[in-house]
CSV table of C-alpha atoms in Angstrom, one decimal:
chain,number,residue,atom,x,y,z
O,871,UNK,CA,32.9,-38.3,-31.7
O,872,UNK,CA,33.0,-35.0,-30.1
O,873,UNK,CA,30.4,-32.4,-30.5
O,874,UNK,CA,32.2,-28.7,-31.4
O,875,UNK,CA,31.7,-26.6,-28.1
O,876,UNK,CA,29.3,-24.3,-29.5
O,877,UNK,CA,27.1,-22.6,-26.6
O,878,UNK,CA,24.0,-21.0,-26.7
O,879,UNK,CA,23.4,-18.0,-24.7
O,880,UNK,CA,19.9,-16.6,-23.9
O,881,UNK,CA,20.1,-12.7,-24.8
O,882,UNK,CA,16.4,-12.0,-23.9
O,883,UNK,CA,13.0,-14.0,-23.4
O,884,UNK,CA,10.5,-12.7,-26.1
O,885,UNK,CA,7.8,-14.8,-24.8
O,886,UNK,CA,5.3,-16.9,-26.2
O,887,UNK,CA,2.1,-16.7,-28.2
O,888,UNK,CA,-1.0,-18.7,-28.7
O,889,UNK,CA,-3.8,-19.7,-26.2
O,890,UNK,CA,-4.3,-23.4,-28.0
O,891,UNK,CA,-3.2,-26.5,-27.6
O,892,UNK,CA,0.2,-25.5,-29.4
O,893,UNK,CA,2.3,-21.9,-28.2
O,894,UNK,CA,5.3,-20.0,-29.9
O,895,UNK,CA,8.4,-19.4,-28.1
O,896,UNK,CA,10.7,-17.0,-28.8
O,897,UNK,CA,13.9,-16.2,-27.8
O,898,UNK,CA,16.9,-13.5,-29.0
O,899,UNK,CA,20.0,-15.9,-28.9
O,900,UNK,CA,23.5,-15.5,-29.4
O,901,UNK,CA,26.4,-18.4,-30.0
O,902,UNK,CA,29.4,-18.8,-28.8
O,903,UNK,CA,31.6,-20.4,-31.0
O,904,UNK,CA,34.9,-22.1,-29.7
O,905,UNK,CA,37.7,-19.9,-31.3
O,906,UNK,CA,36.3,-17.3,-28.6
O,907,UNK,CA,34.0,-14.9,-30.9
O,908,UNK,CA,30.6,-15.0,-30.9
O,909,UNK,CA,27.6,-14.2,-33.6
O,910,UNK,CA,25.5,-11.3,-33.7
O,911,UNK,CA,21.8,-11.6,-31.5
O,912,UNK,CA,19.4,-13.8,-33.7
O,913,UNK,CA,15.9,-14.7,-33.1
O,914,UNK,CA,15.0,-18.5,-32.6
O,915,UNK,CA,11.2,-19.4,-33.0
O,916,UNK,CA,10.1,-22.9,-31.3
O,917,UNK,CA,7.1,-24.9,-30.9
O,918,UNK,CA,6.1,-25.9,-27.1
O,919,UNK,CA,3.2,-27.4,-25.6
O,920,UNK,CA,2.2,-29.0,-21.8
O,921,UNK,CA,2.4,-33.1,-23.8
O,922,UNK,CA,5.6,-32.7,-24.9
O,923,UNK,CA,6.5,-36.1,-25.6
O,924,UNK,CA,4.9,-39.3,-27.1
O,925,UNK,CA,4.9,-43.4,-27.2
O,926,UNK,CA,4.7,-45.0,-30.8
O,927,UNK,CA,3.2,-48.2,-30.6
O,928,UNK,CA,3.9,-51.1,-32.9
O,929,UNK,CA,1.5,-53.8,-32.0
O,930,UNK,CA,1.6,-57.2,-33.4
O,931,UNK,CA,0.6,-61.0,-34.4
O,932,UNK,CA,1.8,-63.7,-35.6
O,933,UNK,CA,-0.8,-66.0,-38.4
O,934,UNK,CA,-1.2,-69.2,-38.8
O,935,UNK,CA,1.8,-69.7,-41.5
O,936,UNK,CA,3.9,-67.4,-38.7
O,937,UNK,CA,4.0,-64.4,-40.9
O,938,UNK,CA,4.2,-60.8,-38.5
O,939,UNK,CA,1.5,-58.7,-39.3
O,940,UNK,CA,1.4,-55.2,-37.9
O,941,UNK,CA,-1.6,-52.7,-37.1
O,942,UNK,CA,-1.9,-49.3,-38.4
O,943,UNK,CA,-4.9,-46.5,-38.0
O,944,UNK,CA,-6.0,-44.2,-40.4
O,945,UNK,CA,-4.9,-41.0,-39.7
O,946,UNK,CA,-6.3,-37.4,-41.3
O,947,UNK,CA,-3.7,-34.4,-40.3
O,948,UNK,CA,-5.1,-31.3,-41.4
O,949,UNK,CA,-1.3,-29.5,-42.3
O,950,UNK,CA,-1.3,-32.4,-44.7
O,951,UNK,CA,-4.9,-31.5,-46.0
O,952,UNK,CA,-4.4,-28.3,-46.4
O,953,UNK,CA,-0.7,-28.5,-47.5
O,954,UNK,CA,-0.4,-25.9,-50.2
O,955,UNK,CA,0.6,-27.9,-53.5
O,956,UNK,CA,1.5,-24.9,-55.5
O,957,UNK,CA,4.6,-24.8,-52.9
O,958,UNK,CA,5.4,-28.3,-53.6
O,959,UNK,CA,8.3,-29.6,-55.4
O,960,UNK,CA,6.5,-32.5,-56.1
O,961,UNK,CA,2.4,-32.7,-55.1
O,962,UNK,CA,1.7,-36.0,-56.5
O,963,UNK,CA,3.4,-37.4,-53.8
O,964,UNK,CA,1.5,-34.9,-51.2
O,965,UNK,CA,-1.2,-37.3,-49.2
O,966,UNK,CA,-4.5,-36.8,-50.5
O,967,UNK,CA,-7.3,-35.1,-48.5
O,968,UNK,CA,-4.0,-35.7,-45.6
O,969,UNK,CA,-4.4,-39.3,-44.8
O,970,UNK,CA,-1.2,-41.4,-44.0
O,971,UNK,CA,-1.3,-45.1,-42.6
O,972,UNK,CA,0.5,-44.6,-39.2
O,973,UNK,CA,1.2,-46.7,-36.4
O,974,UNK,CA,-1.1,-45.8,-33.2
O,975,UNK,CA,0.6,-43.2,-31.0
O,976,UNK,CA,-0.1,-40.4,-28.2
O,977,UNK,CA,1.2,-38.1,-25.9
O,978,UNK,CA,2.2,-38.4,-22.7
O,979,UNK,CA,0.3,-36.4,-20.7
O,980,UNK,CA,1.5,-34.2,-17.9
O,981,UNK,CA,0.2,-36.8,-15.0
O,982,UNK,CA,2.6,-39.3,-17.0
O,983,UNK,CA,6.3,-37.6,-17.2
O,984,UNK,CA,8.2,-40.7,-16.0
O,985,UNK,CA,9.4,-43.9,-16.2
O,986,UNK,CA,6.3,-45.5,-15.6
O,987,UNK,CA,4.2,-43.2,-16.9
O,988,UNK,CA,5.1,-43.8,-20.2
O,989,UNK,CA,4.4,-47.7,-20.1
O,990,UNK,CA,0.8,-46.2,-18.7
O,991,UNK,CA,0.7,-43.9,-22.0
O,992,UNK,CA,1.6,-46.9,-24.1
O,993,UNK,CA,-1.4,-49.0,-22.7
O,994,UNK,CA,-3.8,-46.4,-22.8
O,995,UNK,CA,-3.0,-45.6,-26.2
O,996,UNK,CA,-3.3,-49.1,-27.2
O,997,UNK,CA,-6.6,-49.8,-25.5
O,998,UNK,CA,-7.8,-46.2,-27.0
O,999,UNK,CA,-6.6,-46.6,-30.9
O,1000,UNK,CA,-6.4,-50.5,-31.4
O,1001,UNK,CA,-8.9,-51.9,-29.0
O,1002,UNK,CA,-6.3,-54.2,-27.2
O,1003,UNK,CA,-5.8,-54.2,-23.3
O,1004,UNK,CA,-2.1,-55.1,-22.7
O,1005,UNK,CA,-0.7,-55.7,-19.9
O,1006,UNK,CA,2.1,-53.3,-18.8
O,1007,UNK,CA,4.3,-56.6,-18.8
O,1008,UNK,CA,3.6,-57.2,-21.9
O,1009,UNK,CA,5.0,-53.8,-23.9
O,1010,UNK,CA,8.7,-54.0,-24.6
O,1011,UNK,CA,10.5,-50.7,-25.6
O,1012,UNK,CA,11.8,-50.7,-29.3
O,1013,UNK,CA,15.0,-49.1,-29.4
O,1014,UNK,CA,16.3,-45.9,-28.1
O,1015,UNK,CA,13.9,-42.3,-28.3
O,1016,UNK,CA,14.2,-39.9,-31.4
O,1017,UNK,CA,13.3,-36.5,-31.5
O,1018,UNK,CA,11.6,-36.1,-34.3
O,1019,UNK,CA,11.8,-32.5,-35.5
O,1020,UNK,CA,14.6,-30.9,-33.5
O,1021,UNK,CA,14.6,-27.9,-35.2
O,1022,UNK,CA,10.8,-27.0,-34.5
O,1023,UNK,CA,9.9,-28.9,-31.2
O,1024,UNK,CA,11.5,-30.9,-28.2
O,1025,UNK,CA,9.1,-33.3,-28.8
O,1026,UNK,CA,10.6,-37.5,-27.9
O,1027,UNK,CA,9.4,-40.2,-29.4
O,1028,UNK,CA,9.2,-43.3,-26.8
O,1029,UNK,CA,8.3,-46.8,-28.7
O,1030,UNK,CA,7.3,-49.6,-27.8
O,1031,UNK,CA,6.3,-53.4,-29.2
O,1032,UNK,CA,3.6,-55.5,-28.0
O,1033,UNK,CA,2.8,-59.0,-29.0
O,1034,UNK,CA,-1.2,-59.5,-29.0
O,1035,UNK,CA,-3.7,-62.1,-29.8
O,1036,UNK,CA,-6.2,-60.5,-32.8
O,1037,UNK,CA,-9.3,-62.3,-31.4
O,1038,UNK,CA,-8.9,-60.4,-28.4
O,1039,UNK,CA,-9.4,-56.9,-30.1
O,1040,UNK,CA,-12.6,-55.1,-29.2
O,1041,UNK,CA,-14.1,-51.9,-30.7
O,1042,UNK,CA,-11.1,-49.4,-29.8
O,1043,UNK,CA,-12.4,-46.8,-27.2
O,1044,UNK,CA,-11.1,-43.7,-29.2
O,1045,UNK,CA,-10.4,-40.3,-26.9
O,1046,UNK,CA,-13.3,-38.3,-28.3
O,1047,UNK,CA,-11.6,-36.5,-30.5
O,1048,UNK,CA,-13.0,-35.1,-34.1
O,1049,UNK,CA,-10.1,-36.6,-36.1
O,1050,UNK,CA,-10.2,-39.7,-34.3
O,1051,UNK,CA,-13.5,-40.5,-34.6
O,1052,UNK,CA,-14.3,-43.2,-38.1
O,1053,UNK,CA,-10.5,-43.9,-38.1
O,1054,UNK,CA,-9.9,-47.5,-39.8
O,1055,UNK,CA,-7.7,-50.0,-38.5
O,1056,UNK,CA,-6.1,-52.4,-40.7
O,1057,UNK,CA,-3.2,-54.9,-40.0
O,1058,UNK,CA,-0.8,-56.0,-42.5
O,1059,UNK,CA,2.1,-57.9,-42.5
O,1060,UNK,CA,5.1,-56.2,-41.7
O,1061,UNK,CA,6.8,-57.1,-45.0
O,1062,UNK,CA,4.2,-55.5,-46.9
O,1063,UNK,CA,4.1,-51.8,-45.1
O,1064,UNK,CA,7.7,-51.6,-45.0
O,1065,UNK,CA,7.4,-52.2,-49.1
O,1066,UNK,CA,5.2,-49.5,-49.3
O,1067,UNK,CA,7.0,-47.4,-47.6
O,1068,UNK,CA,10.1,-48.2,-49.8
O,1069,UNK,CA,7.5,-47.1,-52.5
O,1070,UNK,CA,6.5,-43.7,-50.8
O,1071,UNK,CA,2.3,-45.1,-50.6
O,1072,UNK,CA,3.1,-45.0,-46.3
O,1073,UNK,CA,4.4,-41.4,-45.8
O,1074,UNK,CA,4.9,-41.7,-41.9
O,1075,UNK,CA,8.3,-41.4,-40.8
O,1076,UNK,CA,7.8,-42.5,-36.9
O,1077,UNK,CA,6.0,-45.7,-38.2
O,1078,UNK,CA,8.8,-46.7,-41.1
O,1079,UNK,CA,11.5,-46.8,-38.2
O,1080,UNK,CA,9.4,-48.2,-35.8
O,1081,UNK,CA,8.7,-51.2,-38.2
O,1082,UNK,CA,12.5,-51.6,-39.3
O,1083,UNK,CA,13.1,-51.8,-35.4
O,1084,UNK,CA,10.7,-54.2,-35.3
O,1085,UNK,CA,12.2,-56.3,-38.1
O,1086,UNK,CA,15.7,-56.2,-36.7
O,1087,UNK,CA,14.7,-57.1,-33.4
O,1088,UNK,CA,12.0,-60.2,-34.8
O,1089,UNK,CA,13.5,-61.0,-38.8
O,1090,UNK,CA,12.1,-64.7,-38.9
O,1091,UNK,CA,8.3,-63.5,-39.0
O,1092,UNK,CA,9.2,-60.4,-41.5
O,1093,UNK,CA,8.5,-62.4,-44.4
């Protein structure tokens, strides 16, 4: 499949706003299209930030009857809690108070923009959310990386799959952060949080393809 040659011209830099941890880029743009004409100047709005990227983790067990179980955090995301419902087409379905079940994740950090810094990111994110200290041998990438919202941010997911032994989990060290802190972490078997998924209870989009990766790449312990 070819892509139409459509190009994108840079007219003029607006700049970007916002002294957080998130900025606003703007940019006047033009396209080219490939009959020769072009459209008329347009503005183009884009989220950026110094983490760009970031490693989903799906880390898992086998039990006893050699079932897959998989563990998820608790997660609180504040657009979710303050998500206007008025605006929604249908807020019964909006998280409550913003919690989703997702798998552990993280950005890559600036120090950590290459090939191995994102099995680095991977470990330390394990070590931080789920209290497991893998080895770097022991993460396996899942598949190919997404982006996730292309139309807002040029933010990759990376994932990754690790195989652990649950007695070997200790208190997770967390990375100090506000929404982090009282997380829960629950594990499941896979089976089970891809059904609720189906059923719209898990709302995380990273963490339902993550798992179906999972399943396709181990189906005799998704039971």
């Amino acid at each position: 499949m070819r892509f139409p040659d459509i190009r994108l011209e840079i007219v003029e830099d607006l700049g970007s706003s916002g002294a957080g941890f998130l900025r606003i880029v703007r940019r006047r743009l033009r396209a080219h299209y490939p009959d020769g004409t072009s459209s008329a100047p347009f503005v183009y709005d884009e989220v950026d930030r110094d983490a760009i990227d970031a490693v989903v983790l799906c880390v898992h067990f086998l039990d006893a009857s050699s079932v897959r179980h998989v563990y998820l955090r608790s997660a609180v995301r504040p657009p979710l809690a303050f998500r206007d419902r008025a605006r929604s087409p249908r807020p019964a379905k909006d998280p409550p108070g913003g919690f989703l079940w997702e798998l552990p994740a993280g950005l890559v950090e600036t120090s950590e923009q290459s090939e191995a810094g994102l099995r680095h990111a991977a470990q330390r994110e394990i070590r931080e959310e789920l209290g497991f200290d893998v080895t770097l041998e022991a993460l396996s990438e899942l598949g190919p990386s997404v982006f996730p919202v292309p139309a807002f941010i040029s933010e990759r997911h990376f994932f990754f799959e690790a195989l652990v032994d649950p007695s070997q989990r200790v208190e997770p060290s967390l990375d100090g952060s506000a929404l982090e802190h009282a997380g829960a972490v629950v594990s499941l078997p896979v089976a089970e949080v891809l059904e609720r998924c189906r059923r719209g209870d898990f709302q995380d989009g990273k963490t339902e393809l993550c798992l179906r990766r999972l399943i396709e790449r181990y189906p005799e312990g998704a039971r």
